[in-house]
PDB file of C-alpha atoms in Angstrom:
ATOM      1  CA  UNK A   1     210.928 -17.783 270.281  1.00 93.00           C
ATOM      2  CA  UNK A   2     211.183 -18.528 273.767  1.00 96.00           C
ATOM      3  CA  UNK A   3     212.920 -15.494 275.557  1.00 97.00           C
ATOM      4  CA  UNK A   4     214.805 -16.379 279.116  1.00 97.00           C
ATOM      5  CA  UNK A   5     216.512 -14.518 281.603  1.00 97.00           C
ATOM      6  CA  UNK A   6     218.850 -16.596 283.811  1.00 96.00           C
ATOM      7  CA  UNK A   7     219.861 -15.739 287.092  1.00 95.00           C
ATOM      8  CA  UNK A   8     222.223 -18.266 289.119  1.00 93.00           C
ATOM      9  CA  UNK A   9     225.770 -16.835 291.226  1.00 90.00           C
ATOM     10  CA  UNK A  10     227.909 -19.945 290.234  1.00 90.00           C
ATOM     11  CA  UNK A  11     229.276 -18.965 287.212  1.00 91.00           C
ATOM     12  CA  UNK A  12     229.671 -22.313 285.696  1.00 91.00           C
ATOM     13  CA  UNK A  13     226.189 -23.575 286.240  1.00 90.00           C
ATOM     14  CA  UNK A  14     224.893 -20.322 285.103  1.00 93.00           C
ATOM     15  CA  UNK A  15     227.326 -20.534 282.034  1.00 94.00           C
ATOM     16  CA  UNK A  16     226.054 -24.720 281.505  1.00 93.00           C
ATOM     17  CA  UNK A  17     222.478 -23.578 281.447  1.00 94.00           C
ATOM     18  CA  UNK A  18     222.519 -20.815 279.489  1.00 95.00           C
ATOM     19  CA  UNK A  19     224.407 -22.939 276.418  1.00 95.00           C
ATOM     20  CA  UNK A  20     221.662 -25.731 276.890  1.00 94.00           C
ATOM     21  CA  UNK A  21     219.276 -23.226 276.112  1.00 96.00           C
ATOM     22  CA  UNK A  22     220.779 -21.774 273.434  1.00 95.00           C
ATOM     23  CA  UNK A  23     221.129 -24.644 271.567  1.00 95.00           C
ATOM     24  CA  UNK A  24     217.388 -24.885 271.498  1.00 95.00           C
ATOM     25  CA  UNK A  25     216.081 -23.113 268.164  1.00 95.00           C
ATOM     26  CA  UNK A  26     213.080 -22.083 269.551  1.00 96.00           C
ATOM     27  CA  UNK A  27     214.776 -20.842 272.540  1.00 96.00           C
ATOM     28  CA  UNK A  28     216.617 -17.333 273.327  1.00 96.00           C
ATOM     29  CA  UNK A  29     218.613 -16.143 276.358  1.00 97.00           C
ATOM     30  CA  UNK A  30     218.060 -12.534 276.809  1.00 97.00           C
ATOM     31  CA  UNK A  31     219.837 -11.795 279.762  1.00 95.00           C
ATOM     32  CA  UNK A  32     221.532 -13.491 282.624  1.00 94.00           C
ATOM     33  CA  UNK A  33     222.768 -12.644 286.203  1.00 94.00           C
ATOM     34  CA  UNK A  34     224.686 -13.793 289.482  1.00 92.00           C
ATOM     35  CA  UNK A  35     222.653 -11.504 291.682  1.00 89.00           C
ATOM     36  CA  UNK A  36     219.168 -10.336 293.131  1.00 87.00           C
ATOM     37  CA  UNK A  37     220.178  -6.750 293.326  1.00 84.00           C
ATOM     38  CA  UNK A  38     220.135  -6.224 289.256  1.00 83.00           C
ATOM     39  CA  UNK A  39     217.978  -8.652 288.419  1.00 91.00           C
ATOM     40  CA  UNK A  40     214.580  -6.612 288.143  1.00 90.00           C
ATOM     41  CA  UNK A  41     215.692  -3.765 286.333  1.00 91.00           C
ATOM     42  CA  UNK A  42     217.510  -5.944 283.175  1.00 93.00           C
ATOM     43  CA  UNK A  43     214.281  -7.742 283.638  1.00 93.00           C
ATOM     44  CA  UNK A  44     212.168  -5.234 283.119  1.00 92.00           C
ATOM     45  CA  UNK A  45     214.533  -4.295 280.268  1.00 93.00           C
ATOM     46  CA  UNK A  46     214.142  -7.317 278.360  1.00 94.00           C
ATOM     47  CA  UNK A  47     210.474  -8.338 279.573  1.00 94.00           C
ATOM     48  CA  UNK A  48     211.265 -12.612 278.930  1.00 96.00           C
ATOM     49  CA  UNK A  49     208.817 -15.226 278.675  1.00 96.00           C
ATOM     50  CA  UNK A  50     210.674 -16.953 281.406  1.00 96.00           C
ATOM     51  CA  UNK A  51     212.708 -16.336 284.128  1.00 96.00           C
ATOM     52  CA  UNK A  52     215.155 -19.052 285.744  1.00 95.00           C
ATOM     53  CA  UNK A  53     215.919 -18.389 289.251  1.00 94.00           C
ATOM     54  CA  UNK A  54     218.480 -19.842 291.694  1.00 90.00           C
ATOM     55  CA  UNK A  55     216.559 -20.397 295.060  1.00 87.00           C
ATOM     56  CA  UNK A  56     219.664 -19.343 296.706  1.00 84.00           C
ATOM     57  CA  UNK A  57     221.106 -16.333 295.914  1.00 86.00           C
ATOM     58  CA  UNK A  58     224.311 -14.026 297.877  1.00 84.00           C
ATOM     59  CA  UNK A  59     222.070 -11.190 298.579  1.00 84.00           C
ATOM     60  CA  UNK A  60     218.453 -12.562 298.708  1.00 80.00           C
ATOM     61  CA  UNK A  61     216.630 -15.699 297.558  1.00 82.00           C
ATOM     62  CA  UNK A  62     214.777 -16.570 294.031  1.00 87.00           C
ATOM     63  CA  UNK A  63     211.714 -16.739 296.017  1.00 85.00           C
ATOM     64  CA  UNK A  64     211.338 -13.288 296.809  1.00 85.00           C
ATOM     65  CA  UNK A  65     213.120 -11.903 293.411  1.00 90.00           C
ATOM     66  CA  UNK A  66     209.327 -14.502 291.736  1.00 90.00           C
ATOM     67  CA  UNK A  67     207.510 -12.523 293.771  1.00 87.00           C
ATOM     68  CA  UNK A  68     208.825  -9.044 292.989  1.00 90.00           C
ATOM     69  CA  UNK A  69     208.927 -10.328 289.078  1.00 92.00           C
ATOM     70  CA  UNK A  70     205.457 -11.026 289.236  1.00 89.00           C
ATOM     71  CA  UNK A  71     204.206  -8.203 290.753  1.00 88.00           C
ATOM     72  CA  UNK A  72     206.060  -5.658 288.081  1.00 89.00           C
ATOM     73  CA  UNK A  73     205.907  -8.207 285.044  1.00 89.00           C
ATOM     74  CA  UNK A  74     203.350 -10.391 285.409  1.00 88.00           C
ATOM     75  CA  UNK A  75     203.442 -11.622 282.250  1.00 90.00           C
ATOM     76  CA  UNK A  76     206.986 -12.875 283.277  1.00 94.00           C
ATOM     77  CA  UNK A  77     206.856 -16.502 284.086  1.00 94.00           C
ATOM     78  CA  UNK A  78     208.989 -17.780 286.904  1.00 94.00           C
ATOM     79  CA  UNK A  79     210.526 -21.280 286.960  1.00 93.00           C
ATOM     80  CA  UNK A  80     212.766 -22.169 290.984  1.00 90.00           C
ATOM     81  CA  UNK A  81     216.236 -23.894 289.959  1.00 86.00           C
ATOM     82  CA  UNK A  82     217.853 -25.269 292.857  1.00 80.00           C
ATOM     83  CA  UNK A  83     220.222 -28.145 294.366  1.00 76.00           C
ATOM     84  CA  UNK A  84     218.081 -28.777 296.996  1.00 68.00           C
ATOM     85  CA  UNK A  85     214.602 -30.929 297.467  1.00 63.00           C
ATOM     86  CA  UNK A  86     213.479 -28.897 300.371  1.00 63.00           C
ATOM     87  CA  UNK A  87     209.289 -29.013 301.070  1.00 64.00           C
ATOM     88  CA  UNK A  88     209.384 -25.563 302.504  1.00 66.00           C
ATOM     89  CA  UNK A  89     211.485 -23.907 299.475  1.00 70.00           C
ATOM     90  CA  UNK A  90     208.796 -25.636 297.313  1.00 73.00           C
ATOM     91  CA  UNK A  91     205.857 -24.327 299.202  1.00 72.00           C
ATOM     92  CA  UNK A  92     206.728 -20.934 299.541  1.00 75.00           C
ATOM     93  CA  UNK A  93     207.548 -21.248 295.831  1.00 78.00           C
ATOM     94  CA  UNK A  94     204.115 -22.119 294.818  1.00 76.00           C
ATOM     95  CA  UNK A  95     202.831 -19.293 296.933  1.00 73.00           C
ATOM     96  CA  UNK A  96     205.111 -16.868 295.811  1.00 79.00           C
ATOM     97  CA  UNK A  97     203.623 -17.989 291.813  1.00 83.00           C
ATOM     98  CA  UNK A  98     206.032 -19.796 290.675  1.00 87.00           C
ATOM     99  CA  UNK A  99     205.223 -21.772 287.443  1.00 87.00           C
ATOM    100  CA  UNK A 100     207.926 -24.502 288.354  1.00 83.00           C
ATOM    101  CA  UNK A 101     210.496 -25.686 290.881  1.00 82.00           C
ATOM    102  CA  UNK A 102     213.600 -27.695 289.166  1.00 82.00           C
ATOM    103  CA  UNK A 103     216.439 -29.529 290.682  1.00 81.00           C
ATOM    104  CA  UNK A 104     219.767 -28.423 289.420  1.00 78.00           C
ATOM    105  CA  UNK A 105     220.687 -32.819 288.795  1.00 78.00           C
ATOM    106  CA  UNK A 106     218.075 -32.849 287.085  1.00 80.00           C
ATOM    107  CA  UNK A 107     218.597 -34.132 283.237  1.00 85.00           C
ATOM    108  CA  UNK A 108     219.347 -31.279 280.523  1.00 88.00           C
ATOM    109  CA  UNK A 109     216.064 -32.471 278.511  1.00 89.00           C
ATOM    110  CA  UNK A 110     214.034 -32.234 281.394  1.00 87.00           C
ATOM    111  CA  UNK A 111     215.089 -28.314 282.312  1.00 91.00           C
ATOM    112  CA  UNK A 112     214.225 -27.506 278.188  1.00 93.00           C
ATOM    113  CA  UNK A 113     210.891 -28.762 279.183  1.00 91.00           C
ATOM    114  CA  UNK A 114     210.381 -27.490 282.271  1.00 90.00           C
ATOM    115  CA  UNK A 115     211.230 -23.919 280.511  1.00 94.00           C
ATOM    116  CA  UNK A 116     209.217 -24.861 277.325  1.00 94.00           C
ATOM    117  CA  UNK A 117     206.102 -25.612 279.697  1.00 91.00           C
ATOM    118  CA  UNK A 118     206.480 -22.617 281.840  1.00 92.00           C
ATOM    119  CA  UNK A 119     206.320 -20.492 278.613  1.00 93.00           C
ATOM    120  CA  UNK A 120     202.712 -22.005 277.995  1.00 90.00           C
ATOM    121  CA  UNK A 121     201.703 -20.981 281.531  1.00 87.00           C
ATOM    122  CA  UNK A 122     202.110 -25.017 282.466  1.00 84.00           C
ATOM    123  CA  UNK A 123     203.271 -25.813 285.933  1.00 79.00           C
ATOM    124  CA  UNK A 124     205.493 -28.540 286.654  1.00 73.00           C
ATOM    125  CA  UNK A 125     204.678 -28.693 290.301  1.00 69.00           C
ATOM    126  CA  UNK A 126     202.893 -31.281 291.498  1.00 58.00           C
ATOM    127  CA  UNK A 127     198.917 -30.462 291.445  1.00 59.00           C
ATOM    128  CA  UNK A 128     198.607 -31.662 294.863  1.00 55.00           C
ATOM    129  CA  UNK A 129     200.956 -30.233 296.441  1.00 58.00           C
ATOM    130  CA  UNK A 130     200.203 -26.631 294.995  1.00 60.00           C
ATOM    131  CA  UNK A 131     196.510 -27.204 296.440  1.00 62.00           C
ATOM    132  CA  UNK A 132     198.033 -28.529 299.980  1.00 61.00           C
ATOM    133  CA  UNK A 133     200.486 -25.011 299.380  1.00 62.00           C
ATOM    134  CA  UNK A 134     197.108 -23.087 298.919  1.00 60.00           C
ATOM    135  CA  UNK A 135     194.621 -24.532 301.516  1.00 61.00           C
ATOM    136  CA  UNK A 136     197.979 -23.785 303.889  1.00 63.00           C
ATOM    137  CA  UNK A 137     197.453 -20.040 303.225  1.00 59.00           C
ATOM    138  CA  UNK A 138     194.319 -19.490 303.128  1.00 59.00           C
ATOM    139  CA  UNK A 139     194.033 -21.559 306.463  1.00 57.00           C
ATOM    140  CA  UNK A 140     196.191 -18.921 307.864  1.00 57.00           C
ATOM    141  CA  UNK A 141     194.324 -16.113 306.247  1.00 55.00           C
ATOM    142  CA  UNK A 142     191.173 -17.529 308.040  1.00 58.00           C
ATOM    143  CA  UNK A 143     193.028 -17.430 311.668  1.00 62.00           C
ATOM    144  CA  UNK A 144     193.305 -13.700 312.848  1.00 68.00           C
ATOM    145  CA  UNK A 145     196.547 -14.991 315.021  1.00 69.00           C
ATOM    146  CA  UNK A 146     198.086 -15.153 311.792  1.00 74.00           C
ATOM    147  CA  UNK A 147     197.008 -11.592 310.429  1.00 75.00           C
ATOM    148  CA  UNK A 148     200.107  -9.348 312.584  1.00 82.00           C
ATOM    149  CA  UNK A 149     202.947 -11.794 311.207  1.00 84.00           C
ATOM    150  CA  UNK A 150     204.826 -10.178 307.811  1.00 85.00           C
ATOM    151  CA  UNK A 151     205.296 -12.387 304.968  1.00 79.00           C
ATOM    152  CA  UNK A 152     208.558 -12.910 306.020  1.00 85.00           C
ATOM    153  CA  UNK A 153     207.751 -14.321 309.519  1.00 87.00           C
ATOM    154  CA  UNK A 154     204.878 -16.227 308.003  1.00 83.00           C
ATOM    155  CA  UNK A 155     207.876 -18.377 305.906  1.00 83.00           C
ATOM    156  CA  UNK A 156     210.429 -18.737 308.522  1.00 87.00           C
ATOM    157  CA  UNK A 157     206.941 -19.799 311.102  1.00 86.00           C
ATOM    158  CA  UNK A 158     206.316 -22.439 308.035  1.00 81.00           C
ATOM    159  CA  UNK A 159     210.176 -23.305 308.358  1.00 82.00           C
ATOM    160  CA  UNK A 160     209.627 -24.142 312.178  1.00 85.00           C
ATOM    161  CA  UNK A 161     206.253 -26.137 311.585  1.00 79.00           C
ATOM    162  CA  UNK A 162     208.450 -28.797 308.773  1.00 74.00           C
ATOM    163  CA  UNK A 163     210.730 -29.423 311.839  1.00 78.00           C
ATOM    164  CA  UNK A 164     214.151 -27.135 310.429  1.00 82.00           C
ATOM    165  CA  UNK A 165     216.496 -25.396 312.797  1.00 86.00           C
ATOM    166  CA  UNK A 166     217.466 -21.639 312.588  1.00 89.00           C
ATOM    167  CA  UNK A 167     220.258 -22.498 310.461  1.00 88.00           C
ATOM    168  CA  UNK A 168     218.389 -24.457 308.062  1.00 85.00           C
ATOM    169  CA  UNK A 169     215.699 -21.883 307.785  1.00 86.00           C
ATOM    170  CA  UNK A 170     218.264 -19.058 307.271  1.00 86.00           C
ATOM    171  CA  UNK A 171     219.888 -21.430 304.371  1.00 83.00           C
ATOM    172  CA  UNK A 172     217.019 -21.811 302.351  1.00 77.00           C
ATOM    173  CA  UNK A 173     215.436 -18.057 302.710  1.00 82.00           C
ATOM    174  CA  UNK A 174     218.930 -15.978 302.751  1.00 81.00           C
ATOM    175  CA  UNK A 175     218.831 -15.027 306.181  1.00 85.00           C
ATOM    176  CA  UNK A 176     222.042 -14.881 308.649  1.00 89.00           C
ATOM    177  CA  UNK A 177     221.001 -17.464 311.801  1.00 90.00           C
ATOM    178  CA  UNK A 178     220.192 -14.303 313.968  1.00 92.00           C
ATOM    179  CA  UNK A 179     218.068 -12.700 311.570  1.00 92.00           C
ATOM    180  CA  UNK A 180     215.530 -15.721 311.416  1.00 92.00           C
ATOM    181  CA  UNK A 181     216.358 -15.864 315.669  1.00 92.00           C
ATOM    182  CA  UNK A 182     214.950 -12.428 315.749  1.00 93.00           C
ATOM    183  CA  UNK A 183     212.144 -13.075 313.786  1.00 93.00           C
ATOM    184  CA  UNK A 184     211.179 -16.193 315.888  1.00 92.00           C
ATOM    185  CA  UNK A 185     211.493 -13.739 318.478  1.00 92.00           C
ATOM    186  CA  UNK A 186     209.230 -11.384 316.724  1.00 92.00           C
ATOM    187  CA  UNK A 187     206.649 -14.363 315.799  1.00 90.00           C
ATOM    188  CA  UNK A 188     206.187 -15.852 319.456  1.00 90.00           C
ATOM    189  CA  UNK A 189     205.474 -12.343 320.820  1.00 89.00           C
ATOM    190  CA  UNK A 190     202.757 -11.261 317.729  1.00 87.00           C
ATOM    191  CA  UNK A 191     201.625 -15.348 318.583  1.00 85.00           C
ATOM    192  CA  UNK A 192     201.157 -14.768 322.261  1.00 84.00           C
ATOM    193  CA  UNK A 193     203.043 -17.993 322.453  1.00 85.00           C
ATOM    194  CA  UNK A 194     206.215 -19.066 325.002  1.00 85.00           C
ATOM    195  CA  UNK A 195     208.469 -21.494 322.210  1.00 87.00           C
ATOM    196  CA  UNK A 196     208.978 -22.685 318.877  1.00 85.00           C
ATOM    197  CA  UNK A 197     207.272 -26.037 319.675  1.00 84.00           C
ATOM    198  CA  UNK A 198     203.588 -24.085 320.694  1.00 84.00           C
ATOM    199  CA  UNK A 199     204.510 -22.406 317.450  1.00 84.00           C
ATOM    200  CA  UNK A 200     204.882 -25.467 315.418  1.00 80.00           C
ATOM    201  CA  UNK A 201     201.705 -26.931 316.490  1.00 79.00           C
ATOM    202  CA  UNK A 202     199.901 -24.122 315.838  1.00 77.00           C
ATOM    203  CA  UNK A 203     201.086 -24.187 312.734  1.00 74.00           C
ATOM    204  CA  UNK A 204     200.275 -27.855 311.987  1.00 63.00           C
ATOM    205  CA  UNK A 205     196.685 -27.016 312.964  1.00 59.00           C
ATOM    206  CA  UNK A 206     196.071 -25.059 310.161  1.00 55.00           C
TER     207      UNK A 206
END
């Protein structure tokens, strides 16, 4: 059996996936939550095959919760469910180990696949764009301009090189507006650098 832990705050989409799952018989749905805050402890609890994350979450993101997963159950695999095709959600996805990123239209088959995959350690993301994802990091790894920002400032810098505003950056990672303002703020001073634009084209040069 497949064990999955769900975590999405609608209530109805969390409800619709975790009955499309359970009609699978070689699929079981161990636990399920509307939050980041609980998540990892019922996690660690029931130690799945497979966790399903909502990107977007009311206290946090799916990105980060991967990343914590990982990093206390590593034998945990994480799949992204989200309802939007954003590059920089996917990216920091792939960095964050994430075995799959899956759009919430996307067809009830294809989500028992994506889940069924994941399980086997198979990633649905596209190879080339994982290796673009990677090259991107380690780029920035090479550059000692890059070595002062936090992992946090390194995704809202990545936000500002793929051309999105404040608002769209705070959207996709959780963040009020003013918190990602503040960390631009934070960014162009660790950068040595006077705007967002210099920022961006640094960023585009790695």
């Amino acid at each position: 059996m497949i064990r999955v832990f769900v975590v999405d705050d609608h209530e109805l989409v969390r409800r619709g996936v975790v009955d499309l799952l359970e009609r699978e018989p070689d699929i079981e749905v161990v636990g399920e939550s509307d939050s980041a805050k609980h998540t990892l402890g019922r996690i660690m609890a029931t130690r799945p095959d497979v966790a399903l994350l909502d990107v977007r979450l009311p206290d946090g993101n799916g990105i980060d919760l991967c990343r914590e997963i990982l990093e206390r159950s590593p034998d945990t695999r994480c799949l992204m469910l989200t309802a939007y095709d954003d590059e920089q959600a996917l990216y920091s996805a792939v960095l964050a180990g994430a075995m799959g990123y899956v759009l919430k239209d996307i067809r009830g088959s294809g989500l028992v696949e994506g889940v069924r995959n994941a399980s086997r350690g198979i990633s649905s993301i596209n190879a080339a764009l994982r290796k673009a994802a990677m090259a991107r990091m380690r780029a920035k790894q090479e550059d000692p301009r890059f070595e002062t920002l936090t992992e946090r400032e390194h995704e809202v810098l990545t936000g500002v090189a793929d051309g999105l505003s404040n608002r769209q950056i705070g959207a996709e990672l959780g963040l009020a507006e003013k918190t990602v303002k503040n960390h631009m703020s934070s960014i162009l001073a660790k950068l040595g650098l006077q705007s967002r634009t210099q920022a961006a084209l640094l960023m585009k040069k790695v």
